[in-house]
Coordinates of C-alpha atoms in Angstrom, one line a residue:
Chain A
M1 CA 0.3 0.1 0.0
T2 CA 1.6 3.4 -0.8
R3 CA 0.5 6.5 1.2
A4 CA -0.9 10.0 -0.1
R5 CA 1.0 12.4 -1.0
D6 CA -0.1 15.5 -0.3
D7 CA 0.0 17.6 3.5
Y8 CA -2.2 16.6 6.3
P9 CA -4.1 13.3 5.2
L10 CA -6.0 12.4 8.1
D11 CA -4.1 8.5 8.6
L12 CA -4.1 7.0 11.5
A13 CA -1.1 8.4 13.2
A14 CA -3.3 11.7 13.0
V15 CA -5.7 10.4 14.6
R16 CA -3.9 8.6 17.2
R17 CA -1.9 12.3 17.9
G18 CA -4.8 14.7 17.1
Y19 CA -7.2 13.2 19.3
R20 CA -7.5 14.8 22.0
L21 CA -7.6 17.6 19.9
N22 CA -10.3 16.8 17.1
R23 CA -12.4 15.4 20.4
L24 CA -12.3 18.8 21.5
C25 CA -13.2 20.5 18.1
G26 CA -16.2 18.2 17.9
S27 CA -17.5 19.1 21.2
L28 CA -18.3 22.7 20.7
A29 CA -21.0 21.3 18.6
D30 CA -22.9 21.7 21.3
A31 CA -23.9 24.1 22.0
A32 CA -24.0 24.0 25.7
N33 CA -20.0 23.5 25.7
R34 CA -19.5 26.2 23.0
R35 CA -20.8 28.3 26.8
R36 CA -18.4 26.5 28.7
F37 CA -15.7 26.7 26.6
A38 CA -16.3 31.0 25.8
E39 CA -16.1 31.0 30.0
D40 CA -13.3 29.1 30.4
E41 CA -10.7 28.2 27.0
A42 CA -7.9 27.2 29.2
A43 CA -9.5 25.4 31.9
Y44 CA -11.2 23.4 28.6
C45 CA -8.5 22.5 27.1
D46 CA -7.5 21.0 30.2
A47 CA -10.0 19.5 30.7
Y48 CA -9.7 17.3 27.3
G49 CA -6.1 16.4 28.2
L50 CA -4.6 18.4 25.8
T51 CA -0.5 18.5 25.5
P52 CA 1.0 22.1 26.4
A53 CA 1.6 22.4 22.3
Q54 CA -2.4 21.7 21.3
K55 CA -3.4 24.0 24.6
T56 CA -1.1 26.6 22.6
A57 CA -2.0 26.3 19.7
I58 CA -5.8 26.3 20.3
L59 CA -5.5 29.4 23.1
T60 CA -3.8 31.2 20.0
R61 CA -5.7 30.3 17.2
D62 CA -2.4 28.5 15.4
W63 CA -4.4 26.6 12.7
I64 CA -1.5 25.7 11.6
A65 CA -0.1 24.2 14.5
M66 CA -3.3 22.8 14.6
L67 CA -3.0 20.8 12.0
D68 CA 0.8 19.6 12.4
L69 CA -0.9 18.4 16.1
G70 CA -2.4 15.6 14.4
G71 CA -6.2 18.1 14.3
S72 CA -8.4 17.2 11.4
I73 CA -10.2 20.5 9.7
F74 CA -13.5 19.1 9.9
Y75 CA -13.1 19.2 13.5
T76 CA -10.9 22.6 14.2
Y77 CA -13.3 23.9 11.5
K78 CA -15.9 23.8 14.7
L79 CA -13.8 25.8 16.5
A80 CA -13.2 28.5 13.3
M81 CA -17.3 28.8 13.6
V82 CA -17.5 29.4 17.2
D83 CA -15.1 32.2 15.9
K84 CA -17.5 33.4 12.8
L85 CA -14.4 32.5 10.6
S86 CA -15.0 30.9 7.4
M87 CA -13.8 28.3 5.7
Q88 CA -12.3 31.2 3.4
H89 CA -10.3 33.0 6.4
L90 CA -9.5 29.5 7.0
G91 CA -7.8 28.9 3.5
G92 CA -6.1 32.7 3.5
V93 CA -4.4 31.0 6.2
F94 CA -3.0 28.0 5.0
T95 CA -1.8 30.0 1.9
G96 CA -0.3 32.8 3.2
M97 CA -3.0 35.2 1.8
T98 CA -6.0 37.4 2.9
V99 CA -9.3 36.8 3.0
E100 CA -10.2 38.8 0.3
E101 CA -7.3 37.6 -1.9
F102 CA -8.0 34.2 -1.5
T103 CA -11.8 34.5 -2.2
A104 CA -11.1 36.1 -5.4
V105 CA -8.8 33.1 -6.4
M106 CA -11.6 30.6 -5.9
R107 CA -14.0 33.2 -7.4
S108 CA -11.5 33.3 -10.3
G109 CA -11.6 29.3 -10.3
G110 CA -9.4 28.3 -7.6
R111 CA -6.0 27.6 -7.4
K112 CA -4.6 25.5 -10.2
L113 CA -1.9 23.0 -8.6
G114 CA -1.2 19.7 -9.6
Chain B
M1 CA -40.5 -5.6 -7.5
A2 CA -38.7 -2.2 -6.7
E3 CA -36.7 -0.7 -9.2
V4 CA -34.0 1.9 -9.8
S5 CA -35.4 4.5 -11.1
W6 CA -32.8 7.2 -11.3
G7 CA -29.2 8.3 -10.3
L8 CA -28.4 11.7 -8.9
A9 CA -24.4 12.6 -8.2
T10 CA -24.8 16.1 -6.8
S11 CA -21.8 17.9 -4.1
H12 CA -22.9 18.3 -0.8
V13 CA -20.9 21.6 0.5
P14 CA -22.8 23.3 3.2
S15 CA -22.9 26.6 2.2
I16 CA -25.5 25.2 -0.3
G17 CA -27.7 24.6 1.9
A18 CA -27.0 27.6 3.7
A19 CA -28.2 29.9 0.2
M20 CA -30.9 27.7 -0.2
D21 CA -32.1 28.2 4.0
H22 CA -30.7 32.3 3.9
G23 CA -32.6 33.5 1.0
Q24 CA -29.5 34.0 -1.1
T25 CA -29.5 31.7 -4.4
G26 CA -30.7 34.8 -6.3
Q27 CA -27.7 36.5 -5.5
P28 CA -25.2 36.6 -8.6
H29 CA -22.9 34.8 -6.7
W30 CA -25.0 31.8 -6.6
K31 CA -27.4 32.6 -8.8
P32 CA -25.6 30.2 -11.3
L33 CA -25.4 27.1 -9.7
F34 CA -28.5 27.2 -8.8
D35 CA -29.9 28.3 -12.4
G36 CA -28.0 25.2 -13.4
Y37 CA -30.0 22.9 -11.5
A38 CA -33.1 23.6 -12.6
P39 CA -33.8 21.4 -15.2
A40 CA -32.7 18.7 -13.2
R41 CA -34.8 19.7 -10.3
E42 CA -38.2 20.0 -12.6
W43 CA -37.1 16.5 -14.6
M44 CA -37.2 15.1 -10.7
A45 CA -39.6 16.7 -9.3
A46 CA -41.9 15.0 -12.6
H47 CA -39.9 11.3 -11.4
P48 CA -40.6 11.5 -7.8
P49 CA -39.2 8.7 -5.9
D50 CA -40.7 6.3 -2.7
V51 CA -37.5 6.0 -1.9
A52 CA -33.9 7.5 -2.3
V53 CA -31.2 5.8 -1.0
V54 CA -28.4 8.6 -0.2
I55 CA -24.9 7.6 -0.5
Y56 CA -22.6 10.2 1.7
N57 CA -20.2 10.8 4.4
D58 CA -20.6 12.6 8.2
H59 CA -18.4 15.3 8.9
A60 CA -17.2 14.5 12.6
N61 CA -21.1 15.3 13.7
A62 CA -23.1 11.7 13.9
I63 CA -19.2 9.5 13.3
G64 CA -16.6 10.7 15.4
L65 CA -13.1 8.9 15.3
D66 CA -13.6 6.5 18.3
L67 CA -16.1 4.1 15.9
V68 CA -15.3 4.8 11.8
P69 CA -17.0 2.1 9.8
T70 CA -16.0 1.9 6.5
F71 CA -19.2 1.3 4.9
A72 CA -22.4 1.7 7.1
I73 CA -26.3 1.8 6.4
G74 CA -28.9 3.4 8.7
T75 CA -31.9 1.6 10.1
A76 CA -34.0 3.8 11.9
E77 CA -37.3 4.9 10.8
S78 CA -36.9 8.3 11.1
Y79 CA -32.9 10.5 11.5
P80 CA -32.6 13.4 13.1
V81 CA -31.1 16.6 11.2
A82 CA -28.0 17.6 12.8
D83 CA -26.4 20.5 14.6
E84 CA -22.7 20.6 13.4
G85 CA -22.3 23.8 15.4
W86 CA -23.7 26.7 14.2
G87 CA -27.9 25.5 14.6
R88 CA -29.1 22.8 12.6
R89 CA -31.0 23.8 9.3
P90 CA -34.3 24.6 8.8
V91 CA -35.2 21.5 7.1
P92 CA -37.6 18.5 8.3
D93 CA -36.6 15.6 9.7
V94 CA -35.8 12.6 7.6
D95 CA -38.1 9.2 7.6
G96 CA -36.3 6.4 7.2
A97 CA -37.0 2.8 4.9
P98 CA -36.5 0.7 7.7
E99 CA -37.8 -2.5 5.8
L100 CA -35.3 -1.7 2.9
S101 CA -32.4 -0.6 4.9
E102 CA -33.1 -4.5 6.8
H103 CA -33.4 -5.9 2.9
L104 CA -30.2 -4.0 1.8
V105 CA -27.5 -5.2 4.7
T106 CA -28.7 -8.4 4.9
E107 CA -28.3 -8.8 0.4
L108 CA -24.9 -6.8 0.9
V109 CA -23.2 -9.0 4.0
D110 CA -24.3 -11.5 2.0
A111 CA -22.9 -10.4 -1.1
G112 CA -19.1 -10.0 1.2
F113 CA -19.8 -6.1 2.7
D114 CA -19.2 -5.7 5.8
I115 CA -21.6 -2.9 6.3
A116 CA -21.8 -1.5 10.2
T117 CA -25.8 -0.6 11.3
C118 CA -26.3 2.9 12.6
H119 CA -29.7 2.8 14.4
R120 CA -29.2 6.5 15.9
L121 CA -28.1 8.3 13.3
D122 CA -28.0 12.5 13.0
V123 CA -27.7 13.5 9.7
D124 CA -25.2 16.6 8.6
H125 CA -25.3 18.4 5.5
G126 CA -23.6 15.5 3.9
L127 CA -27.1 14.3 3.4
T128 CA -29.3 16.7 3.8
V129 CA -28.1 19.6 1.3
P130 CA -28.8 16.9 -1.6
L131 CA -32.2 16.4 -0.7
S132 CA -32.2 20.0 -1.2
V133 CA -30.8 20.1 -4.4
Y134 CA -33.6 17.4 -5.4
C135 CA -36.2 19.2 -3.3
P136 CA -35.8 22.6 -2.2
D137 CA -38.7 23.5 -1.2
P138 CA -40.3 20.6 1.1
G139 CA -42.4 22.2 3.7
D140 CA -43.6 19.9 6.6
A141 CA -42.0 16.9 5.0
W142 CA -39.5 16.1 2.2
P143 CA -41.2 13.9 -0.3
C144 CA -39.5 10.3 0.0
A145 CA -38.1 8.4 2.5
V146 CA -34.3 8.3 3.0
V147 CA -31.5 5.0 3.1
P148 CA -28.7 6.3 4.4
L149 CA -25.6 4.7 2.9
L150 CA -22.1 6.4 4.6
V151 CA -18.7 5.6 3.1
N152 CA -15.7 6.7 4.7
V153 CA -13.6 9.5 2.5
I154 CA -12.2 11.2 6.3
Q155 CA -9.8 9.2 7.2
Y156 CA -7.4 7.6 6.0
P157 CA -7.0 5.0 4.6
Q158 CA -10.1 5.0 2.6
P159 CA -12.1 2.6 0.7
T160 CA -10.9 2.1 -2.7
A161 CA -12.7 3.6 -5.9
A162 CA -13.1 0.0 -7.0
R163 CA -14.6 -1.1 -3.8
C164 CA -17.0 1.5 -3.7
Y165 CA -17.7 0.6 -7.7
A166 CA -18.4 -3.1 -6.8
L167 CA -20.9 -1.8 -3.8
G168 CA -22.9 -0.1 -6.3
R169 CA -23.3 -3.0 -8.4
A170 CA -24.3 -5.1 -5.4
L171 CA -26.1 -2.3 -4.2
G172 CA -28.2 -2.2 -7.4
R173 CA -29.1 -5.7 -7.2
A174 CA -30.2 -5.7 -3.7
I175 CA -32.7 -2.9 -4.1
R176 CA -33.9 -4.8 -7.4
S177 CA -34.7 -7.8 -5.1
F178 CA -37.1 -6.5 -2.7
P179 CA -40.0 -7.5 -2.8
P180 CA -42.6 -4.5 -2.6
A181 CA -42.6 -2.4 -6.1
L182 CA -41.3 0.8 -5.6
K183 CA -39.3 3.6 -6.8
V184 CA -35.9 4.4 -5.9
A185 CA -33.2 6.7 -6.9
V186 CA -30.1 6.3 -5.9
F187 CA -27.6 9.9 -4.6
G188 CA -24.5 9.7 -4.9
T189 CA -23.0 13.0 -2.9
G190 CA -20.1 15.3 -2.5
G191 CA -16.9 16.2 -4.4
M192 CA -16.1 17.5 -6.8
S193 CA -12.3 18.9 -6.8
H194 CA -11.4 20.7 -3.3
Q195 CA -9.0 21.2 -0.7
L196 CA -9.9 23.0 2.1
A197 CA -6.3 22.3 4.4
G198 CA -2.8 22.7 3.9
S199 CA -0.8 24.3 1.1
R200 CA -2.7 23.2 -1.3
A201 CA -6.6 24.6 -0.1
G202 CA -8.5 26.2 -3.0
L203 CA -7.2 23.2 -5.1
I204 CA -9.8 23.0 -8.5
N205 CA -9.2 20.5 -11.3
T206 CA -11.2 21.5 -14.4
P207 CA -9.9 19.2 -16.2
F208 CA -9.6 15.5 -13.9
D209 CA -13.5 16.7 -12.9
R210 CA -14.7 17.4 -16.6
M211 CA -13.1 13.9 -17.1
F212 CA -14.8 12.7 -14.8
L213 CA -18.4 14.2 -15.2
D214 CA -17.4 12.5 -19.1
A215 CA -16.5 9.0 -17.4
I216 CA -19.3 8.5 -14.8
E217 CA -21.6 8.2 -18.0
H218 CA -19.2 6.4 -20.0
D219 CA -16.7 4.2 -18.8
P220 CA -16.7 4.3 -15.1
Q221 CA -14.8 1.4 -14.7
R222 CA -12.0 4.2 -15.6
L223 CA -12.7 6.1 -12.8
A224 CA -13.1 2.5 -10.4
A225 CA -9.3 1.7 -11.5
L226 CA -7.7 4.6 -9.8
S227 CA -6.2 4.8 -6.5
R228 CA -6.9 6.8 -3.8
E229 CA -3.5 8.7 -4.1
D230 CA -4.7 9.1 -8.0
Y231 CA -7.9 11.2 -6.1
I232 CA -6.2 12.9 -3.9
R233 CA -3.5 14.5 -5.7
Q234 CA -5.5 15.1 -9.0
A235 CA -9.1 16.3 -6.8
G236 CA -7.5 17.5 -3.9
T237 CA -8.0 15.7 -0.2
E238 CA -11.6 16.3 -0.9
G239 CA -11.9 15.5 -3.5
I240 CA -11.4 11.9 -2.9
E241 CA -15.4 11.7 -2.1
L242 CA -16.2 11.6 -5.9
I243 CA -15.3 7.4 -4.9
M244 CA -19.2 7.8 -3.5
W245 CA -20.6 8.6 -7.1
L246 CA -19.1 5.2 -8.0
V247 CA -21.4 3.9 -5.5
M248 CA -24.3 5.5 -7.8
R249 CA -23.4 4.7 -11.0
G250 CA -22.7 1.0 -9.7
A251 CA -26.2 0.7 -8.6
L252 CA -27.4 1.6 -12.2
S253 CA -27.6 -0.7 -15.1
P254 CA -24.8 -0.4 -17.7
G255 CA -27.8 1.7 -19.9
V256 CA -28.3 5.7 -18.7
K257 CA -29.4 8.0 -20.5
R258 CA -27.8 11.6 -19.0
I259 CA -30.4 14.0 -18.3
H260 CA -29.1 17.3 -17.3
E261 CA -25.9 18.6 -15.9
T262 CA -23.7 21.6 -14.7
Y263 CA -20.9 22.1 -13.1
H264 CA -19.7 25.8 -11.3
V265 CA -16.9 27.1 -9.6
P266 CA -16.8 28.2 -6.5
A267 CA -19.1 26.9 -3.9
S268 CA -17.5 27.5 -0.7
N269 CA -13.5 26.7 -1.3
T270 CA -15.8 23.6 -4.1
A271 CA -15.5 22.8 -7.3
A272 CA -19.8 21.8 -7.8
G273 CA -21.1 19.0 -9.8
L274 CA -24.2 17.9 -10.4
A275 CA -25.5 15.1 -12.9
L276 CA -29.0 12.9 -13.7
F277 CA -29.3 9.8 -15.2
E278 CA -31.8 7.8 -16.4
D279 CA -31.8 4.1 -15.3
L280 CA -32.6 2.8 -18.9
G281 CA -33.3 -0.9 -17.5

């Protein structure tokens, strides 16, 4: 079996690495959990057993570090929605563009990459 | 006996649902996409199925990382609409077809496909947006019952395209062996090319998408022969959702008539496609 060549395939190693971070982000689908998170983000991270690096990534909204630490976009996006940030905003972060630049590139047909 | 009457392939982007829910379908950004849907919707409304088998993937809403079934079928009498973190869509809960679900699970397991079963399943945009593509104004209830068929396309390794096509072939045989005289539509959802995370975020591969839209009708074997690495490399990490279109195509007869297709970039960060096929039996 070969492996996919890409930046962040959610393979089983990434699932192990990011399990607690993803579980925290997934919990934010629940409105009561969103309130608890807003009241004390650091304590919420501790309750989910995040590593110090994962906790820092969440608290500082370091979206690239979250991916490096095993985060899945489908989970971290729920945190982005808490902050009312769009997928275009995240796309800009990942590619070094502003949200306006990234959105303009998408509207002109997307990024042509091999 | 039940029959497979038509197959719909469609993207299931959350923002397509949001555009409908917020009355934005006439805005300049969205109008071309929804105008592209119109002929398909008109034809489908004239050929309503009794049941839709919707092949889709959950997006971290009902299926977490604790248990990830490669293939699963919903067996419930109804499926609540999920709150994905921004409030549930203002659309009706989904009625199930538990007798058909039971028949499909039995037939597919007997055919060698190890299907997980879900008796409690909140359905997310992966299932509800395609239903809205079919029926934009359901009122208090969707116009047909639904059997959800879930495919893991999120966690590596995903099933191969060949396995998805073979599952579709077996699904078609299983539907046609169900005794009641039901009309069944099959929805293959997700895709087309897109990547959400990482340095390739925003990838759109229009030549690949155009090839896929053509081959899904004429040469599905060519698409079934592509590896998961081929899909991820050419269509992006989320573009691998296209393997779910092959389940739909496999369930149809070899002879199909293309009723309509449309292709639009972008819907959110995604190339959105639609292809509608009548099954010629």
